[in-house]
Coordinates of C-alpha atoms in Angstrom, one line a residue:
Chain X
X1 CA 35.8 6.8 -21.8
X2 CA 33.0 8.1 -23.3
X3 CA 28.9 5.8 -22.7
X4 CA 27.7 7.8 -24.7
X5 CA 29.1 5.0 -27.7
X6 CA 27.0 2.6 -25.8
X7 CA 24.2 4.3 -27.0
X8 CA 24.6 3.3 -30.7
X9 CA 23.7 -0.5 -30.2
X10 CA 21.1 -1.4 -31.9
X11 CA 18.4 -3.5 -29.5
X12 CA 14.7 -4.4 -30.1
X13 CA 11.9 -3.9 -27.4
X14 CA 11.4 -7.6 -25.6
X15 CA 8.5 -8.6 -22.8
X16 CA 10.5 -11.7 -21.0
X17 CA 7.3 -13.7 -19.8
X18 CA 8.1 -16.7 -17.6
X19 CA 7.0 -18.5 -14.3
X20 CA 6.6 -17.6 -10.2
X21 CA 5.5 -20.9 -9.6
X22 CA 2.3 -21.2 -11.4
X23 CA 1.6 -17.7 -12.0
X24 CA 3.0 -15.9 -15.0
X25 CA 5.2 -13.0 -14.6
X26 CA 7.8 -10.7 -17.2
X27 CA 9.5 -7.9 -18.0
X28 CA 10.5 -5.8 -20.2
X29 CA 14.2 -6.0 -21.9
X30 CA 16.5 -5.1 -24.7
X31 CA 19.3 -7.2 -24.7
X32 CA 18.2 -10.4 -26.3
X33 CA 20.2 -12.2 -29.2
X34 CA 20.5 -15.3 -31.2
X35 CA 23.4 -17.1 -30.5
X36 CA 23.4 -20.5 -32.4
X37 CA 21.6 -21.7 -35.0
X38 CA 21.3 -25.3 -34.6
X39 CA 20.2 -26.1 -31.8
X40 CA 18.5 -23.1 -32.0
X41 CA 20.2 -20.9 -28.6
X42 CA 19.1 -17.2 -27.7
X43 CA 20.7 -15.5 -25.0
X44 CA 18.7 -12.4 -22.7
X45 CA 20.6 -10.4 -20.1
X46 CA 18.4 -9.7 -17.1
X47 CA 19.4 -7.4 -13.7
X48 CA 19.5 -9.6 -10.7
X49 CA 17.5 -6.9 -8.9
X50 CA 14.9 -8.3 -11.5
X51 CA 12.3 -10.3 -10.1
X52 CA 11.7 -11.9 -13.1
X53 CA 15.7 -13.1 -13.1
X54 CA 15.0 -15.4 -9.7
X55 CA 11.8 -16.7 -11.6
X56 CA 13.6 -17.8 -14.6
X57 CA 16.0 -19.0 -12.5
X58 CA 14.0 -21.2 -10.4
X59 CA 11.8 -22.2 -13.3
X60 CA 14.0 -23.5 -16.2
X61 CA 12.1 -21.5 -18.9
X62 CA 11.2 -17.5 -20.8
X63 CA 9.5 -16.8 -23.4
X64 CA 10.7 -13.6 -25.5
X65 CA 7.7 -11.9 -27.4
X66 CA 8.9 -9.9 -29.7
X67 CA 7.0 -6.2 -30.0
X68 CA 6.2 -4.2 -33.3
X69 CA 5.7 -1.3 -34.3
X70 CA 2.1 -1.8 -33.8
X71 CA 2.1 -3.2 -30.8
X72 CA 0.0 -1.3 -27.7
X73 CA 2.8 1.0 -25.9
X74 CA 0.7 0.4 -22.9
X75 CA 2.5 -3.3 -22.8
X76 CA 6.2 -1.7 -21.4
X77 CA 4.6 0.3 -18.9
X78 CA 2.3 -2.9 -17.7
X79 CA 6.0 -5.2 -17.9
X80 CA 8.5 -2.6 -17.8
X81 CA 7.1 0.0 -14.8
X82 CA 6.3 -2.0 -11.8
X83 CA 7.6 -5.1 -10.3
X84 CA 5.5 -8.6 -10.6
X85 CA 6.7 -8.9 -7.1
X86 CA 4.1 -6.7 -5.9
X87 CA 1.2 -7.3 -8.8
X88 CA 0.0 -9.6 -11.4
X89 CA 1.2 -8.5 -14.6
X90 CA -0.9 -10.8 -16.5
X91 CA -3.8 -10.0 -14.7
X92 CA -6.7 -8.1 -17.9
X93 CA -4.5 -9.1 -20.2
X94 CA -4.9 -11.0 -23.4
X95 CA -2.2 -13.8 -23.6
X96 CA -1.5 -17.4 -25.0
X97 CA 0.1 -20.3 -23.3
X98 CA 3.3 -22.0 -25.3
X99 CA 5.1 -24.7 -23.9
X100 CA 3.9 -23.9 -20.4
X101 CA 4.7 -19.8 -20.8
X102 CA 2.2 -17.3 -21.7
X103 CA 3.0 -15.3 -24.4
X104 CA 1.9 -12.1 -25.9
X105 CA -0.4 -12.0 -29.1
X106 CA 0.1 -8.2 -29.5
X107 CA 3.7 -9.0 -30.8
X108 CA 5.3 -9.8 -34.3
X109 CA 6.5 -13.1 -33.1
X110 CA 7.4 -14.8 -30.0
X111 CA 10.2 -17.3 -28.9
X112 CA 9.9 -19.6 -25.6
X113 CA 13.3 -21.3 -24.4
X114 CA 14.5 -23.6 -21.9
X115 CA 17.4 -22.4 -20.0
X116 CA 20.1 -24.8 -21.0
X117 CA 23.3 -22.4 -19.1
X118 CA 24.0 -19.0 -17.9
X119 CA 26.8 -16.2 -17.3
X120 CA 26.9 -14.3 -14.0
X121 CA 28.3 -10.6 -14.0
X122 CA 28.6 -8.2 -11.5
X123 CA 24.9 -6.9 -12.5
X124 CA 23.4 -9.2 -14.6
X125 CA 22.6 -13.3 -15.7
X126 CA 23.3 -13.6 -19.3
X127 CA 20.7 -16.8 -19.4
X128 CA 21.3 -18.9 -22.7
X129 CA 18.0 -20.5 -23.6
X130 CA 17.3 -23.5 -25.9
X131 CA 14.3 -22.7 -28.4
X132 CA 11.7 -25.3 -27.5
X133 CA 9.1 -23.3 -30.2
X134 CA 8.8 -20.4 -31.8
X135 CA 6.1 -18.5 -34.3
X136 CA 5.7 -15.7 -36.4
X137 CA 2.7 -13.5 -35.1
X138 CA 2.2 -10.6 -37.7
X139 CA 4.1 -9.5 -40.5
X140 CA 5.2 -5.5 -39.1
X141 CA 8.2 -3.8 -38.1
X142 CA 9.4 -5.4 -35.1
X143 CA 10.1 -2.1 -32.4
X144 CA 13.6 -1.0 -32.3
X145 CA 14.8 0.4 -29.1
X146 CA 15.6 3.7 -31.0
X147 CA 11.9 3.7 -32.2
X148 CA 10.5 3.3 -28.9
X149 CA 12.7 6.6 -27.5
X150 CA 12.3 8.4 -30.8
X151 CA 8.6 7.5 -31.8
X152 CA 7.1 5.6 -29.2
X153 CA 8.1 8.1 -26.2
X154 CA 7.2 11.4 -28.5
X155 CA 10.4 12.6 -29.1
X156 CA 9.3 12.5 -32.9
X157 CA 6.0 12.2 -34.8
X158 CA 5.7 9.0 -36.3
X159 CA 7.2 8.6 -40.0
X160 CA 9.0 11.9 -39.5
X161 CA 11.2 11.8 -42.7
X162 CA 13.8 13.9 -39.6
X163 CA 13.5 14.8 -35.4
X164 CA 13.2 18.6 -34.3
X165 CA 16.4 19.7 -33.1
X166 CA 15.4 20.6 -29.5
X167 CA 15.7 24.2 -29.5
X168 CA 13.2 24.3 -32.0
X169 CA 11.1 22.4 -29.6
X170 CA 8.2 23.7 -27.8
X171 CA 7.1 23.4 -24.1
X172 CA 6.0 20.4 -23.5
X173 CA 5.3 17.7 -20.9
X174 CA 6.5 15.1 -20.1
X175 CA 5.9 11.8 -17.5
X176 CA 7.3 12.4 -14.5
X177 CA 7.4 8.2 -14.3
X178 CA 8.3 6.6 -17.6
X179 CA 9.4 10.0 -19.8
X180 CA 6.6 9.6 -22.0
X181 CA 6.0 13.2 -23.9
X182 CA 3.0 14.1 -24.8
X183 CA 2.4 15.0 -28.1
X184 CA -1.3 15.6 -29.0
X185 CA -3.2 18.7 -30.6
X186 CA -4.4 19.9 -27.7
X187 CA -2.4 21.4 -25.4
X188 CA -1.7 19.4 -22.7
X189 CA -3.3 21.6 -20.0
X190 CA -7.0 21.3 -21.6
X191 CA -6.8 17.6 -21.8
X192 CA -9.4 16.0 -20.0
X193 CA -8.2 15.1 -15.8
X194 CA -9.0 11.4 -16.6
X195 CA -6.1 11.5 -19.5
X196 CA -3.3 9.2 -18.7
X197 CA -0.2 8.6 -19.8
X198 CA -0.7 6.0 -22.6
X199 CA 2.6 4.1 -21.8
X200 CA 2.5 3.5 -17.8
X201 CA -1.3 4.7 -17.1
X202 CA 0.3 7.4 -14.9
X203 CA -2.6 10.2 -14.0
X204 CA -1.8 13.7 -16.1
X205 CA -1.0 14.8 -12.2
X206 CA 2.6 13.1 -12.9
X207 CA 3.3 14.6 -15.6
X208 CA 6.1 17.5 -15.5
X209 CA 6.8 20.7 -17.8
X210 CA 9.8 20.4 -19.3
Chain F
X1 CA 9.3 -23.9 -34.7
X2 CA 8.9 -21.4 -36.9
X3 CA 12.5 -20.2 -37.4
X4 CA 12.0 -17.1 -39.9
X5 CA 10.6 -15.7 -35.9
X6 CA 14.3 -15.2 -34.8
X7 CA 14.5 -12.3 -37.9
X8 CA 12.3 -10.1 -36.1
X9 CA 15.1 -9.8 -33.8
X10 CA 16.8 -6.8 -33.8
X11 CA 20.7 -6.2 -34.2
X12 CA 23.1 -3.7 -35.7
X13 CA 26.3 -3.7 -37.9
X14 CA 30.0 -4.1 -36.1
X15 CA 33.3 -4.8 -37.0
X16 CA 35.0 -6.7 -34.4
X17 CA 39.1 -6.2 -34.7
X18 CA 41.4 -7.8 -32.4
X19 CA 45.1 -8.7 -32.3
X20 CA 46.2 -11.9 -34.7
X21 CA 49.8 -11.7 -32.8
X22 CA 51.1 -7.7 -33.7
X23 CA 48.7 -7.8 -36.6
X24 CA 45.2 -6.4 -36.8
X25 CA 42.5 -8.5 -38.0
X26 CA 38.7 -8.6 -37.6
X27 CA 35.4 -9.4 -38.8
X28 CA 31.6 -8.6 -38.9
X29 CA 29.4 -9.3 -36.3
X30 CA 25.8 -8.3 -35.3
X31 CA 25.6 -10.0 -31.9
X32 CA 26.6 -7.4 -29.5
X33 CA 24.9 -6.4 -26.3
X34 CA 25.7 -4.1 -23.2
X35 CA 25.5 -6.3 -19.9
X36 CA 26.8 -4.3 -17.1
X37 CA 27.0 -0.4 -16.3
X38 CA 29.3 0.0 -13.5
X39 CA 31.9 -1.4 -14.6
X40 CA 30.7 -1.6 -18.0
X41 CA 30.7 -4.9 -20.2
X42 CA 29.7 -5.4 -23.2
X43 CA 28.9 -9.3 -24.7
X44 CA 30.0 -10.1 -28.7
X45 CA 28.8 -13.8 -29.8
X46 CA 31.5 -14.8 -32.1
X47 CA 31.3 -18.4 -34.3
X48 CA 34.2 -20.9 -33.7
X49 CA 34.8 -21.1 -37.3
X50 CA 35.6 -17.4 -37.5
X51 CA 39.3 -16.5 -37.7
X52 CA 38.9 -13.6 -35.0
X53 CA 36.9 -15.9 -32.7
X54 CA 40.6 -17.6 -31.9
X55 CA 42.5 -14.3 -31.7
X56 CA 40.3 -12.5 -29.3
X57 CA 40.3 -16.1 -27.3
X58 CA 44.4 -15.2 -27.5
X59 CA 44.9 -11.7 -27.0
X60 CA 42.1 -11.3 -24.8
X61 CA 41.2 -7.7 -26.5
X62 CA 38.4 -6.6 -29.0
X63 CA 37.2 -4.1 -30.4
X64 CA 33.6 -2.9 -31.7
X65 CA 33.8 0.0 -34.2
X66 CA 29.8 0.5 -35.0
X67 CA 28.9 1.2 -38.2
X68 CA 26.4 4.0 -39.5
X69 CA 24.0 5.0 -42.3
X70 CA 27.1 6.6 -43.8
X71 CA 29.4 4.3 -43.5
X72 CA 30.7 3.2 -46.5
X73 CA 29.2 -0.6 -47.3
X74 CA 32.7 -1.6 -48.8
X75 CA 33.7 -2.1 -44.9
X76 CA 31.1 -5.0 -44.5
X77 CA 32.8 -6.7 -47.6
X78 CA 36.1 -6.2 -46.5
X79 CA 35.3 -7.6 -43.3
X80 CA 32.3 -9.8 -43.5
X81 CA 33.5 -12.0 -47.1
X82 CA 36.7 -13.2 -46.6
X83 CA 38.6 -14.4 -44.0
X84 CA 41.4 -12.7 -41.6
X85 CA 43.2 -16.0 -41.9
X86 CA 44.1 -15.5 -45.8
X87 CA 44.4 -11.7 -45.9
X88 CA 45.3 -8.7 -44.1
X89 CA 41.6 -6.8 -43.8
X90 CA 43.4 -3.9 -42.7
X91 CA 45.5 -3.4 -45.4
X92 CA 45.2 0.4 -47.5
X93 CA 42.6 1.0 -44.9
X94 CA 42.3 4.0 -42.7
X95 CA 42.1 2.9 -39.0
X96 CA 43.1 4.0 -35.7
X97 CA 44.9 2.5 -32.7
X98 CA 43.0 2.8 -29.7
X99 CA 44.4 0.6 -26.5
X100 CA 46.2 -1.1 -28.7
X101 CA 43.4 -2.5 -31.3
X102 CA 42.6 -0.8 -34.7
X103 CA 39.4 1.0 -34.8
X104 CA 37.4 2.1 -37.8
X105 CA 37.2 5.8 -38.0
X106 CA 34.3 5.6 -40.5
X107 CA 32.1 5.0 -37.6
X108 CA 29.3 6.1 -35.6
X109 CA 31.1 5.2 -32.5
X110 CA 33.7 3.0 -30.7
X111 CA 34.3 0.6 -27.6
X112 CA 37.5 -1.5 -26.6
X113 CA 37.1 -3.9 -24.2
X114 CA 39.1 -6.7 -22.7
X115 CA 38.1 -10.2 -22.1
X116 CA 36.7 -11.2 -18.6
X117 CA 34.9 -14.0 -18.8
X118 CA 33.3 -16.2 -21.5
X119 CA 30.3 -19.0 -22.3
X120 CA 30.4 -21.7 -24.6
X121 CA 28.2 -23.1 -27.1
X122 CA 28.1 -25.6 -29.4
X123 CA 28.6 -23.2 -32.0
X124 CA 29.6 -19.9 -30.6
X125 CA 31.7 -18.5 -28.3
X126 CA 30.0 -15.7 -25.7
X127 CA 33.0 -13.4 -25.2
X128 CA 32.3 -10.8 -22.2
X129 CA 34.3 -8.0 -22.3
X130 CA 35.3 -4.9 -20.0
X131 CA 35.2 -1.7 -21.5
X132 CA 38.6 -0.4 -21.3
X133 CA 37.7 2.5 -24.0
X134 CA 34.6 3.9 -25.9
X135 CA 34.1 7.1 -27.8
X136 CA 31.3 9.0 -30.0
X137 CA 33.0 9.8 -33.3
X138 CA 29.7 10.8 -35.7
X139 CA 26.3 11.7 -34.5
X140 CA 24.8 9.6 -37.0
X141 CA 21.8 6.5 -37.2
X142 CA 23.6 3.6 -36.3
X143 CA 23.1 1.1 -39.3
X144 CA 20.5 -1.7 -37.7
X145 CA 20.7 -5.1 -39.4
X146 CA 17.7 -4.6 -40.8
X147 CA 18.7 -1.3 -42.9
X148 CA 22.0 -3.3 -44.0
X149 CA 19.5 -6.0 -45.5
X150 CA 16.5 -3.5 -46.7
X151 CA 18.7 -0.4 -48.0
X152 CA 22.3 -1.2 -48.2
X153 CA 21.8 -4.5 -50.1
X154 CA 19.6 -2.6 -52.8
X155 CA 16.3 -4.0 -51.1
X156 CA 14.7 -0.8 -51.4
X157 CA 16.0 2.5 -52.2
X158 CA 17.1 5.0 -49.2
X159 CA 14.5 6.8 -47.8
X160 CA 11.8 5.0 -49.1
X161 CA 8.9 5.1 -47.1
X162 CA 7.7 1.8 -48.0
X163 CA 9.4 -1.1 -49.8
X164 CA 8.4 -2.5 -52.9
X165 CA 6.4 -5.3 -53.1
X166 CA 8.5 -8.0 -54.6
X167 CA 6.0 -9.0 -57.9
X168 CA 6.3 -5.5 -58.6
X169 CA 9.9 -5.4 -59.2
X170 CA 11.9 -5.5 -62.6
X171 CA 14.2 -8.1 -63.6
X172 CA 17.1 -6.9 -61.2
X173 CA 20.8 -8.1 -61.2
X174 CA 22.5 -9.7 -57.5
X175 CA 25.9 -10.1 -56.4
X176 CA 26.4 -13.5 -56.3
X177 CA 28.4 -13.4 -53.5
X178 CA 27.4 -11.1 -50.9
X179 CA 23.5 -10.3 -52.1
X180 CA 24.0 -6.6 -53.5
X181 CA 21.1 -5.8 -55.5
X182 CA 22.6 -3.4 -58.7
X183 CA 20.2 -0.3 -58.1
X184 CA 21.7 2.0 -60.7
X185 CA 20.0 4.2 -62.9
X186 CA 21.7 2.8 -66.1
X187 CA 20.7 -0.8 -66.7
X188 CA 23.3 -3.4 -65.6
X189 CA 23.8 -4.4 -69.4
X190 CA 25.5 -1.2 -69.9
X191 CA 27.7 -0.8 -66.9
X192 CA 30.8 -0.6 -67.5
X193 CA 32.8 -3.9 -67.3
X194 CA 35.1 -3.0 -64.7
X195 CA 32.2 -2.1 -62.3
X196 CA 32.7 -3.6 -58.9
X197 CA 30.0 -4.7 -55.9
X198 CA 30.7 -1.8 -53.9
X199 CA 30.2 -4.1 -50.8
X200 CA 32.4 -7.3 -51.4
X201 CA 34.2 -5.8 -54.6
X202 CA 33.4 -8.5 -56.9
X203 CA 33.7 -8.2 -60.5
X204 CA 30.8 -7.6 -62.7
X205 CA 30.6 -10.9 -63.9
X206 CA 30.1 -12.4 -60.3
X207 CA 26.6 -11.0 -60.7
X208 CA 23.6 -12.9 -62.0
X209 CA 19.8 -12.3 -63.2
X210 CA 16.9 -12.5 -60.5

């Protein structure tokens, strides 16, 4: 058996906002799809080692918002990087409440559910939400999961008609915490020692020579 | 609700084939997601009304053969505009047998998986699946939904780096079954009569005016 197929499903780029209680909490995930049509179903696959799984869990509802290609990078390292069982991923950041869950307005569109019945796998709840409202927020791109390694990570320039095989490929570096490679004019050893890593605000101290 | 949110979702192109008894039959699908890693699963939403849906509920197998940029379009109306019930999708088509299912060569990749669990919907049948094979067969793009609908479909020619504006398109000709826009250099008057949607393989005259 080869994973490497499993690599050629197509995913978007998802923050999964929901409730700890009365706080808001999220994370970032791929595996989110419409299942029916009316009512209105979408299904999200979430680790149990997830905090945000127990939340949903306990409280009944998520809300997907859905990024773009426009939307601030810095958002997945916020959601995706650390755990909102030790911070307040909300906390600085500009969001909207619908139908209870906070949402994010630096997305293309958003979708809150209420969790109506779920599948448990060795790894993973497959929750299957009931759309209780939805919007579009902007009319971009939405961010494909191949985007976000190709573009948004630095492995390609943006609107590069083709990517650099990698032996062509120069020395570069690359976060040591989310993979992130930098890919600005200067070289990366006369950036300034405030520069962080635009995607997890990792210090340029993390970063590693690849 | 604001409905036309669920199209920022992101999906790709698959043909799901499975066992109708000894025969092979199958049909399109874009709802397919990874779930586990170790052992791997993968989850395919499949509509009730859809031939396949009752022959993968039988022979508990499926298939996903992943479709690519290069794949040739013809597959989708082979597979995705008629129905496995009234003919035989795999017949004069090159496939190969992989743990007993058919698999479509002209691929980016492959997975066979048996059934291990499932979730109902009013609608929709959630089949998870254990991967039992997978393979790599082109290092290709995997064709997203969204290419299928923007390039594929005539949309906007390949490569483009925007798409046109629709108030500045010409009078343009549509299958009138599966959506194909006619993209051709000579104008559809003067194709021959015996052209053919190269996606569903309707006649000429199934097309009309936009």
């Amino acid at each position: 058996m080869n994973k490497n197929a499993f690599r050629s499903l197509s995913y978007g780029v998802y923050i999964i906002s929901t409730l700890d209680g009365q706080r808001p909490t999220g994370c970032v995930a791929n595996s989110v799809m419409q299942i029916t049509s009316s009512p209105a179903t979408i299904a999200v696959s979430m680790n149990h080692d997830n905090y945000t799984n127990s939340c949903i869990a306990e409280s009944g509802v998520f809300a997907v918002s859905i990024l773009s290609e426009e939307s601030d990078p810095g958002l997945i390292g916020r959601f995706g990087f650390q755990s909102g069982k030790d911070v307040d991923k909300f906390e600085g950041l500009v969001s909207v409440e619908r139908e209870g869950v906070q949402v994010i307005p630096d997305a293309c569109a958003y979708i809150v559910c209420k969790v109506i019945d779920k599948m448990e796998t060795s790894s993973h709840t497959v929750f299957l939400g009931e759309v209780i409202d939805a919007d579009v927020l902007e009319k971009v791109e939405p961010m494909t999961y191949a985007y976000y390694h190709k573009v948004v990570k630095g492995k390609s320039p943006k609107n590069a008609p083709t990517y650099l095989p990698e032996e062509e490929k120069k020395t570069s570096w690359k976060c040591g915490l989310c993979g992130y490679e930098y890919v600005g004019e200067v070289p990366f050893e006369e950036v300034p020692e405030d520069y962080k890593c635009p995607i997890c605000q990792q210090p340029k101290s993390v970063f590693i020579k690849k």
